[in-house]
Amino acid sequence: MSTPVFDLLIRDARLEPFDGPVDIGIAGERIAAIGANLVCEAIETTDAQGAFASRGFTDSHVHLDKACILDRCSICEGTLAEAISETAKAKADFTEQDVYARAARVVEKAIVNGTMRMRTFVEIDPRAGMRSFEAIKQIRQDYAFAIDIEICAFAQDGLTNEPQTFEMLDAALADGANLVGGAPYIDLDPRGQIRMIFDLAEKHGTAIDFHLDFDLSPEKTNLPAVIEETVRRRHQDRVSLGHMTSLSAMAPDEVQSLARQLKAAGIAVTTLPSTDLFLNGRDHDRLVPRGVAPAHLLAFEGVLTSIASNNILNPFTPYGDASLLRMANLYANVAQLSRRSDMQLAFEMISTSAARIMGRDEQPIEVGSPADIILIDCIDREQAIRENARVIFGCKRGRRTFEAPRPSILRA
């Protein structure tokens, strides 16, 4: 028999559920062979040196259009209202070139941190116009070799009070936006906005992603309206909610009850720990509430959940590096998780579960599956979360997309 020749060979990788190191042979865009000490030839070879092989991560909630604008905004109060106001003023001056440059900066950081799929919200309204949307469409095209980007046409500043925004969202959905979203808590008529967003989703056959209940006041929740519309319009498994920080102010039995309603309605939830920690609890001078939705408790009840970046280097979140492992590690700290199974769940919420929110059921790394692989400098998912491990290699559809070699200690 002739010796197989692979386009890319990854040697000595750790891969679940194998006990020992394995080699992964890639031909074209697919995995062609997996086994210990494969006898083969390869055009390119990467030595994993025992690193953990995994599918790339999915960032199910990020704002590329308003990232990296700290230099043009002021943060005095650190509140949600201030962040919205400062960003609204800044985006009036956004240009396509400006948005492209800032988005590219974040996307490239995301790629080298192992992210291969991303859902970005893009604000579309009379102030932003279509400039940000055009820039992010170009980003989606230019970086498709390494990352799949989904665009959510988003109404940040209200909808019922601004009919022109509705028309602009409609146009964006007809011109390449993948789904639609809104922030009912900003609108003068939250339920009215929810209905309008569902109207757009029905017209264009898309999913929906709301920013919802972004406060610590469960009594003001807009969740019943979303559940009602989801069920009435048979939109189950196509609705996602970001933030849901009001859940952090509920008793465990109330969270459990709501989780069962979310599960029955097929509604997913994304927690955004960095932003929610920064903006919530500003009216407390001690024992400051965390304000982070307990996504792990929802997941225990069968709700589809994820952990995501949200904003990066702007008034909503004045820090960030687009690392989902860092975000999952932060969530594990905030939620006081400790068990091995908890760490594995946190890993799933930036990988398989997050991908499902974007409508993708990821295949395991196995023969015949897509050659989308990252290598993490750890032995398994648990260590990846506990140690905020480094991502050192990535390939998308069988093509290398980045390498970030391990650091070396230079001894005397």
Tab-separated table of C-alpha atoms in Angstrom:
chain	number	residue	atom	x	y	z
A	1	MET	CA	0.000	0.000	0.000
A	2	SER	CA	1.228	3.488	-0.796
A	3	THR	CA	2.060	5.919	1.998
A	4	PRO	CA	-0.698	8.534	2.408
A	5	VAL	CA	0.227	12.162	1.768
A	6	PHE	CA	-1.556	14.850	3.757
A	7	ASP	CA	-1.704	18.565	3.090
A	8	LEU	CA	-1.248	19.260	6.802
A	9	LEU	CA	-0.200	16.952	9.615
A	10	ILE	CA	-0.555	17.809	13.309
A	11	ARG	CA	1.707	15.577	15.386
A	12	ASP	CA	1.447	14.700	19.076
A	13	ALA	CA	-1.853	16.379	20.010
A	14	ARG	CA	-4.148	15.605	22.924
A	15	LEU	CA	-7.657	14.885	21.726
A	16	GLU	CA	-10.743	13.750	23.605
A	17	PRO	CA	-11.581	10.903	24.075
A	18	PHE	CA	-8.132	9.422	23.256
A	19	ASP	CA	-5.939	8.489	26.227
A	20	GLY	CA	-2.589	9.230	24.626
A	21	PRO	CA	-1.209	11.650	22.025
A	22	VAL	CA	-2.459	11.317	18.454
A	23	ASP	CA	-1.603	12.638	15.008
A	24	ILE	CA	-4.224	14.380	12.868
A	25	GLY	CA	-3.871	14.136	9.101
A	26	ILE	CA	-5.671	16.716	6.954
A	27	ALA	CA	-6.404	16.443	3.238
A	28	GLY	CA	-8.020	19.448	1.597
A	29	GLU	CA	-10.627	20.895	3.964
A	30	ARG	CA	-11.294	17.654	5.848
A	31	ILE	CA	-9.696	15.463	8.490
A	32	ALA	CA	-8.457	12.346	6.720
A	33	ALA	CA	-6.859	10.341	9.524
A	34	ILE	CA	-6.439	10.285	13.301
A	35	GLY	CA	-4.136	7.904	15.124
A	36	ALA	CA	-0.978	7.433	17.114
A	37	ASN	CA	2.275	7.688	15.143
A	38	LEU	CA	0.686	7.875	11.690
A	39	VAL	CA	2.965	6.574	8.961
A	40	CYS	CA	2.563	9.171	6.259
A	41	GLU	CA	4.032	12.108	4.413
A	42	ALA	CA	2.829	15.699	4.653
A	43	ILE	CA	3.314	18.939	2.763
A	44	GLU	CA	3.197	20.834	6.081
A	45	THR	CA	3.702	19.531	9.604
A	46	THR	CA	2.971	21.097	12.988
A	47	ASP	CA	4.291	19.609	16.231
A	48	ALA	CA	1.603	20.115	18.891
A	49	GLN	CA	3.996	18.963	21.635
A	50	GLY	CA	1.112	17.607	23.666
A	51	ALA	CA	-1.217	20.598	23.247
A	52	PHE	CA	-4.976	20.056	23.442
A	53	ALA	CA	-6.789	20.012	20.084
A	54	SER	CA	-10.264	21.525	19.932
A	55	ARG	CA	-12.710	23.169	17.594
A	56	GLY	CA	-12.328	26.933	17.408
A	57	PHE	CA	-14.366	29.154	19.715
A	58	THR	CA	-17.591	31.037	18.950
A	59	ASP	CA	-18.201	34.600	20.151
A	60	SER	CA	-21.987	34.797	20.038
A	61	HIS	CA	-22.265	38.460	21.082
A	62	VAL	CA	-19.793	41.207	20.182
A	63	HIS	CA	-19.963	44.803	18.910
A	64	LEU	CA	-17.275	45.324	16.270
A	65	ASP	CA	-18.649	48.636	15.020
A	66	LYS	CA	-18.108	50.548	18.276
A	67	ALA	CA	-14.966	48.820	19.560
A	68	CYS	CA	-11.770	50.717	20.357
A	69	ILE	CA	-13.271	54.203	20.759
A	70	LEU	CA	-12.040	55.049	24.254
A	71	ASP	CA	-9.949	57.908	22.882
A	72	ARG	CA	-13.104	59.750	21.750
A	73	CYS	CA	-15.342	59.127	24.780
A	74	SER	CA	-15.449	60.155	28.434
A	75	ILE	CA	-16.195	57.807	31.318
A	76	CYS	CA	-17.150	59.720	34.456
A	77	GLU	CA	-20.018	57.735	35.982
A	78	GLY	CA	-19.465	54.289	34.471
A	79	THR	CA	-23.190	53.768	33.970
A	80	LEU	CA	-25.194	52.233	31.137
A	81	ALA	CA	-26.874	55.568	30.407
A	82	GLU	CA	-23.513	57.290	30.094
A	83	ALA	CA	-22.138	54.544	27.852
A	84	ILE	CA	-25.130	54.799	25.511
A	85	SER	CA	-24.910	58.598	25.404
A	86	GLU	CA	-21.147	58.728	24.786
A	87	THR	CA	-21.287	56.067	22.090
A	88	ALA	CA	-24.241	57.741	20.354
A	89	LYS	CA	-22.240	60.961	20.114
A	90	ALA	CA	-19.164	59.155	18.814
A	91	LYS	CA	-20.913	57.060	16.165
A	92	ALA	CA	-22.247	60.141	14.392
A	93	ASP	CA	-18.677	60.683	13.173
A	94	PHE	CA	-17.923	57.065	12.240
A	95	THR	CA	-16.703	56.530	8.691
A	96	GLU	CA	-16.515	53.238	6.833
A	97	GLN	CA	-12.720	53.353	6.929
A	98	ASP	CA	-12.693	54.085	10.654
A	99	VAL	CA	-15.103	51.278	11.506
A	100	TYR	CA	-13.200	48.863	9.273
A	101	ALA	CA	-9.850	49.635	10.919
A	102	ARG	CA	-11.161	49.256	14.461
A	103	ALA	CA	-13.133	46.104	13.650
A	104	ALA	CA	-10.119	44.553	11.926
A	105	ARG	CA	-8.041	45.169	15.048
A	106	VAL	CA	-10.534	43.225	17.168
A	107	VAL	CA	-11.109	40.470	14.611
A	108	GLU	CA	-7.394	39.783	14.339
A	109	LYS	CA	-7.116	39.555	18.133
A	110	ALA	CA	-10.076	37.183	18.144
A	111	ILE	CA	-8.488	34.959	15.494
A	112	VAL	CA	-5.213	34.531	17.373
A	113	ASN	CA	-7.212	33.805	20.534
A	114	GLY	CA	-8.882	30.875	18.803
A	115	THR	CA	-12.231	32.349	17.695
A	116	MET	CA	-13.564	30.981	14.402
A	117	ARG	CA	-17.193	32.137	14.527
A	118	MET	CA	-18.634	35.465	15.599
A	119	ARG	CA	-21.998	37.209	15.794
A	120	THR	CA	-21.510	40.956	15.702
A	121	PHE	CA	-24.198	43.533	16.327
A	122	VAL	CA	-24.074	46.561	14.029
A	123	GLU	CA	-25.985	49.690	14.978
A	124	ILE	CA	-28.156	50.970	12.143
A	125	ASP	CA	-30.035	54.234	12.661
A	126	PRO	CA	-30.077	57.823	11.350
A	127	ARG	CA	-26.877	58.675	13.242
A	128	ALA	CA	-24.798	55.686	12.159
A	129	GLY	CA	-26.442	55.431	8.757
A	130	MET	CA	-25.305	52.394	6.804
A	131	ARG	CA	-21.608	53.239	7.198
A	132	SER	CA	-20.856	50.732	9.941
A	133	PHE	CA	-22.910	48.066	8.180
A	134	GLU	CA	-20.956	48.483	4.930
A	135	ALA	CA	-17.645	48.324	6.800
A	136	ILE	CA	-18.558	45.139	8.684
A	137	LYS	CA	-19.786	43.467	5.500
A	138	GLN	CA	-16.333	44.071	4.056
A	139	ILE	CA	-14.695	42.729	7.228
A	140	ARG	CA	-16.852	39.606	6.934
A	141	GLN	CA	-15.604	39.060	3.403
A	142	ASP	CA	-11.934	39.905	3.978
A	143	TYR	CA	-11.500	37.661	7.031
A	144	ALA	CA	-13.585	34.713	5.830
A	145	PHE	CA	-10.377	32.676	5.446
A	146	ALA	CA	-10.095	32.504	9.255
A	147	ILE	CA	-13.442	33.389	10.833
A	148	ASP	CA	-17.148	33.182	9.956
A	149	ILE	CA	-18.908	36.445	10.869
A	150	GLU	CA	-22.655	36.805	11.278
A	151	ILE	CA	-24.129	40.330	11.235
A	152	CYS	CA	-27.064	41.314	13.440
A	153	ALA	CA	-28.752	44.530	12.272
A	154	PHE	CA	-29.268	46.235	15.615
A	155	ALA	CA	-31.447	49.052	16.984
A	156	GLN	CA	-29.529	50.399	19.988
A	157	ASP	CA	-31.260	53.748	20.504
A	158	GLY	CA	-34.911	52.754	20.241
A	159	LEU	CA	-37.271	51.816	17.438
A	160	THR	CA	-40.865	52.828	18.095
A	161	ASN	CA	-39.734	56.431	18.496
A	162	GLU	CA	-37.730	56.375	15.251
A	163	PRO	CA	-39.593	54.924	12.231
A	164	GLN	CA	-36.601	55.593	9.979
A	165	THR	CA	-34.581	53.044	11.941
A	166	PHE	CA	-37.182	50.371	11.165
A	167	GLU	CA	-36.870	51.115	7.458
A	168	MET	CA	-33.069	51.007	7.652
A	169	LEU	CA	-33.087	47.654	9.484
A	170	ASP	CA	-35.428	46.317	6.812
A	171	ALA	CA	-33.016	47.451	4.106
A	172	ALA	CA	-30.010	45.918	5.881
A	173	LEU	CA	-31.779	42.563	6.200
A	174	ALA	CA	-32.397	42.663	2.450
A	175	ASP	CA	-28.737	43.495	1.852
A	176	GLY	CA	-26.768	40.872	3.736
A	177	ALA	CA	-27.540	41.159	7.436
A	178	ASN	CA	-28.063	37.672	8.882
A	179	LEU	CA	-30.487	38.502	11.694
A	180	VAL	CA	-32.091	41.375	13.584
A	181	GLY	CA	-31.919	42.639	17.156
A	182	GLY	CA	-32.977	45.404	19.487
A	183	ALA	CA	-32.731	46.754	23.021
A	184	PRO	CA	-36.302	47.066	24.356
A	185	TYR	CA	-35.142	48.577	27.649
A	186	ILE	CA	-34.081	51.734	25.753
A	187	ASP	CA	-37.356	52.102	23.877
A	188	LEU	CA	-40.245	54.238	25.174
A	189	ASP	CA	-42.480	51.284	24.239
A	190	PRO	CA	-40.522	48.063	24.946
A	191	ARG	CA	-43.334	45.717	23.946
A	192	GLY	CA	-43.883	47.702	20.779
A	193	GLN	CA	-40.232	47.314	19.838
A	194	ILE	CA	-40.356	43.594	20.532
A	195	ARG	CA	-43.301	43.212	18.143
A	196	MET	CA	-41.550	45.281	15.453
A	197	ILE	CA	-38.376	43.200	15.684
A	198	PHE	CA	-40.428	40.012	15.319
A	199	ASP	CA	-42.180	41.564	12.321
A	200	LEU	CA	-38.810	42.095	10.614
A	201	ALA	CA	-37.618	38.592	11.484
A	202	GLU	CA	-40.783	37.044	10.078
A	203	LYS	CA	-40.548	39.081	6.883
A	204	HIS	CA	-36.928	38.088	6.219
A	205	GLY	CA	-36.943	34.618	7.794
A	206	THR	CA	-34.162	35.372	10.272
A	207	ALA	CA	-33.267	34.724	13.881
A	208	ILE	CA	-33.551	37.407	16.596
A	209	ASP	CA	-31.105	38.538	19.278
A	210	PHE	CA	-32.317	40.984	21.959
A	211	HIS	CA	-30.374	42.892	24.593
A	212	LEU	CA	-32.815	42.302	27.444
A	213	ASP	CA	-33.371	43.100	31.125
A	214	PHE	CA	-30.050	44.914	31.473
A	215	ASP	CA	-30.626	46.027	35.079
A	216	LEU	CA	-30.973	44.657	38.610
A	217	SER	CA	-34.756	45.116	38.777
A	218	PRO	CA	-36.563	41.850	37.957
A	219	GLU	CA	-39.940	43.544	38.394
A	220	LYS	CA	-39.295	45.559	35.194
A	221	THR	CA	-38.630	42.494	33.053
A	222	ASN	CA	-39.528	42.396	29.357
A	223	LEU	CA	-39.011	38.635	29.231
A	224	PRO	CA	-42.753	37.673	29.317
A	225	ALA	CA	-43.333	39.731	26.168
A	226	VAL	CA	-40.453	38.016	24.371
A	227	ILE	CA	-41.620	34.561	25.420
A	228	GLU	CA	-45.179	35.366	24.342
A	229	GLU	CA	-44.126	36.584	20.881
A	230	THR	CA	-41.694	33.694	20.418
A	231	VAL	CA	-44.370	31.089	21.048
A	232	ARG	CA	-47.168	32.929	19.250
A	233	ARG	CA	-45.079	33.338	16.111
A	234	ARG	CA	-43.539	29.862	16.340
A	235	HIS	CA	-40.032	31.283	16.470
A	236	GLN	CA	-38.698	28.747	18.980
A	237	ASP	CA	-34.965	28.005	18.816
A	238	ARG	CA	-34.392	31.205	16.836
A	239	VAL	CA	-34.360	33.776	19.667
A	240	SER	CA	-31.381	34.729	21.835
A	241	LEU	CA	-31.115	37.128	24.753
A	242	GLY	CA	-27.987	38.999	25.830
A	243	HIS	CA	-27.247	40.337	29.329
A	244	MET	CA	-30.353	39.253	31.334
A	245	THR	CA	-28.588	40.737	34.374
A	246	SER	CA	-31.895	40.974	36.246
A	247	LEU	CA	-31.580	37.218	36.806
A	248	SER	CA	-28.665	37.919	39.146
A	249	ALA	CA	-31.094	39.737	41.471
A	250	MET	CA	-33.506	36.798	41.707
A	251	ALA	CA	-33.776	34.015	44.246
A	252	PRO	CA	-32.613	30.571	43.029
A	253	ASP	CA	-36.150	29.177	42.844
A	254	GLU	CA	-37.235	32.149	40.688
A	255	VAL	CA	-34.257	31.628	38.362
A	256	GLN	CA	-35.160	27.956	38.090
A	257	SER	CA	-38.759	28.793	37.210
A	258	LEU	CA	-37.715	31.276	34.517
A	259	ALA	CA	-35.193	28.782	33.166
A	260	ARG	CA	-37.970	26.289	32.606
A	261	GLN	CA	-39.974	28.910	30.713
A	262	LEU	CA	-36.939	29.762	28.561
A	263	LYS	CA	-36.327	26.090	27.858
A	264	ALA	CA	-39.974	25.518	26.884
A	265	ALA	CA	-39.875	28.518	24.532
A	266	GLY	CA	-36.531	27.517	22.995
A	267	ILE	CA	-34.876	30.830	23.938
A	268	ALA	CA	-31.095	30.999	24.439
A	269	VAL	CA	-29.216	33.298	26.839
A	270	THR	CA	-25.743	34.840	26.522
A	271	THR	CA	-23.998	36.203	29.596
A	272	LEU	CA	-21.509	39.046	29.152
A	273	PRO	CA	-19.434	39.142	32.338
A	274	SER	CA	-16.947	41.877	31.505
A	275	THR	CA	-19.521	44.522	30.555
A	276	ASP	CA	-22.062	43.505	33.173
A	277	LEU	CA	-19.520	43.636	36.007
A	278	PHE	CA	-18.369	47.086	34.895
A	279	LEU	CA	-21.769	48.745	34.493
A	280	ASN	CA	-23.932	47.206	37.220
A	281	GLY	CA	-24.145	48.084	40.894
A	282	ARG	CA	-22.927	51.667	40.513
A	283	ASP	CA	-25.410	52.825	43.141
A	284	HIS	CA	-23.791	50.632	45.816
A	285	ASP	CA	-20.802	51.831	47.846
A	286	ARG	CA	-20.194	48.422	49.453
A	287	LEU	CA	-21.167	44.811	48.821
A	288	VAL	CA	-21.477	45.740	45.168
A	289	PRO	CA	-23.651	43.201	43.266
A	290	ARG	CA	-21.936	41.322	40.484
A	291	GLY	CA	-24.854	41.743	38.099
A	292	VAL	CA	-23.895	38.736	35.954
A	293	ALA	CA	-26.626	36.352	34.783
A	294	PRO	CA	-26.144	32.850	36.295
A	295	ALA	CA	-25.850	31.108	32.942
A	296	HIS	CA	-24.669	27.853	34.512
A	297	LEU	CA	-27.917	27.583	36.514
A	298	LEU	CA	-29.901	28.096	33.309
A	299	ALA	CA	-27.799	25.446	31.569
A	300	PHE	CA	-28.547	22.967	34.364
A	301	GLU	CA	-32.234	23.356	33.436
A	302	GLY	CA	-31.545	22.721	29.743
A	303	VAL	CA	-31.385	26.332	28.494
A	304	LEU	CA	-28.899	26.911	25.682
A	305	THR	CA	-26.316	29.361	27.061
A	306	SER	CA	-23.056	31.030	26.072
A	307	ILE	CA	-20.375	33.390	27.388
A	308	ALA	CA	-19.305	36.202	25.077
A	309	SER	CA	-17.200	39.364	24.790
A	310	ASN	CA	-19.819	42.051	24.097
A	311	ASN	CA	-17.928	45.369	23.989
A	312	ILE	CA	-14.175	45.898	23.796
A	313	LEU	CA	-12.375	49.141	24.669
A	314	ASN	CA	-15.343	51.517	24.741
A	315	PRO	CA	-17.552	53.154	27.405
A	316	PHE	CA	-19.513	49.925	27.908
A	317	THR	CA	-16.327	47.942	28.614
A	318	PRO	CA	-13.061	49.931	28.803
A	319	TYR	CA	-10.845	46.848	28.441
A	320	GLY	CA	-10.683	43.563	26.555
A	321	ASP	CA	-8.558	41.500	24.194
A	322	ALA	CA	-11.166	39.358	22.380
A	323	SER	CA	-10.086	36.247	24.301
A	324	LEU	CA	-13.034	33.972	24.987
A	325	LEU	CA	-10.931	31.755	27.252
A	326	ARG	CA	-10.254	34.795	29.420
A	327	MET	CA	-13.966	35.616	29.421
A	328	ALA	CA	-14.899	32.062	30.437
A	329	ASN	CA	-12.241	32.132	33.164
A	330	LEU	CA	-13.710	35.443	34.401
A	331	TYR	CA	-17.212	33.978	34.447
A	332	ALA	CA	-16.019	30.924	36.391
A	333	ASN	CA	-14.473	33.245	38.990
A	334	VAL	CA	-17.551	35.475	39.265
A	335	ALA	CA	-19.967	32.534	39.454
A	336	GLN	CA	-17.693	30.825	42.002
A	337	LEU	CA	-17.463	27.630	39.982
A	338	SER	CA	-15.042	24.967	41.166
A	339	ARG	CA	-15.923	21.454	39.990
A	340	ARG	CA	-14.411	19.777	36.959
A	341	SER	CA	-17.842	19.573	35.353
A	342	ASP	CA	-18.283	23.331	35.881
A	343	MET	CA	-15.069	24.038	33.981
A	344	GLN	CA	-16.177	21.784	31.162
A	345	LEU	CA	-19.520	23.610	31.016
A	346	ALA	CA	-17.743	26.991	30.865
A	347	PHE	CA	-15.669	25.655	27.959
A	348	GLU	CA	-18.826	24.493	26.166
A	349	MET	CA	-20.334	27.972	26.570
A	350	ILE	CA	-17.586	29.451	24.379
A	351	SER	CA	-17.517	26.534	21.948
A	352	THR	CA	-20.270	24.016	21.170
A	353	SER	CA	-23.149	25.765	22.970
A	354	ALA	CA	-22.230	29.169	21.538
A	355	ALA	CA	-22.058	27.639	18.054
A	356	ARG	CA	-25.559	26.209	18.506
A	357	ILE	CA	-26.869	29.689	19.303
A	358	MET	CA	-25.603	30.644	15.849
A	359	GLY	CA	-27.429	27.653	14.397
A	360	ARG	CA	-24.390	25.426	14.014
A	361	ASP	CA	-24.087	21.909	15.385
A	362	GLU	CA	-20.373	21.272	15.591
A	363	GLN	CA	-19.028	17.850	14.741
A	364	PRO	CA	-16.384	16.319	16.971
A	365	ILE	CA	-12.832	16.260	15.622
A	366	GLU	CA	-13.073	12.978	13.740
A	367	VAL	CA	-12.256	11.510	10.344
A	368	GLY	CA	-14.363	13.158	7.665
A	369	SER	CA	-15.214	16.263	9.701
A	370	PRO	CA	-14.116	19.810	8.765
A	371	ALA	CA	-10.471	20.617	9.443
A	372	ASP	CA	-11.207	23.563	11.774
A	373	ILE	CA	-8.831	23.067	14.690
A	374	ILE	CA	-7.081	25.080	17.368
A	375	LEU	CA	-4.317	23.935	19.694
A	376	ILE	CA	-4.411	25.106	23.318
A	377	ASP	CA	-1.388	24.899	25.620
A	378	CYS	CA	-3.067	22.589	28.151
A	379	ILE	CA	-4.128	18.980	28.538
A	380	ASP	CA	-7.941	19.320	28.501
A	381	ARG	CA	-10.950	21.645	28.726
A	382	GLU	CA	-10.753	21.894	32.502
A	383	GLN	CA	-7.173	23.129	32.519
A	384	ALA	CA	-7.934	25.517	29.653
A	385	ILE	CA	-10.505	27.352	31.793
A	386	ARG	CA	-8.718	27.163	35.147
A	387	GLU	CA	-5.425	28.479	33.775
A	388	ASN	CA	-6.711	30.754	31.017
A	389	ALA	CA	-4.464	28.746	28.740
A	390	ARG	CA	-2.789	30.146	25.623
A	391	VAL	CA	-4.035	29.280	22.152
A	392	ILE	CA	-0.940	28.503	20.072
A	393	PHE	CA	-2.175	27.391	16.622
A	394	GLY	CA	-5.197	27.472	14.374
A	395	CYS	CA	-6.312	26.138	11.018
A	396	LYS	CA	-9.574	26.811	9.199
A	397	ARG	CA	-10.784	24.473	6.453
A	398	GLY	CA	-7.373	22.812	6.509
A	399	ARG	CA	-5.405	26.026	6.039
A	400	ARG	CA	-3.145	27.440	8.757
A	401	THR	CA	-4.515	30.767	9.953
A	402	PHE	CA	-2.131	31.660	12.787
A	403	GLU	CA	0.674	30.409	14.987
A	404	ALA	CA	1.565	31.767	18.426
A	405	PRO	CA	4.433	29.625	19.714
A	406	ARG	CA	4.853	28.937	23.408
A	407	PRO	CA	7.136	31.370	25.232
A	408	SER	CA	10.628	30.144	26.058
A	409	ILE	CA	12.503	30.534	29.340
A	410	LEU	CA	16.093	31.620	28.685
A	411	ARG	CA	18.146	30.101	31.499
A	412	ALA	CA	21.552	31.403	32.500
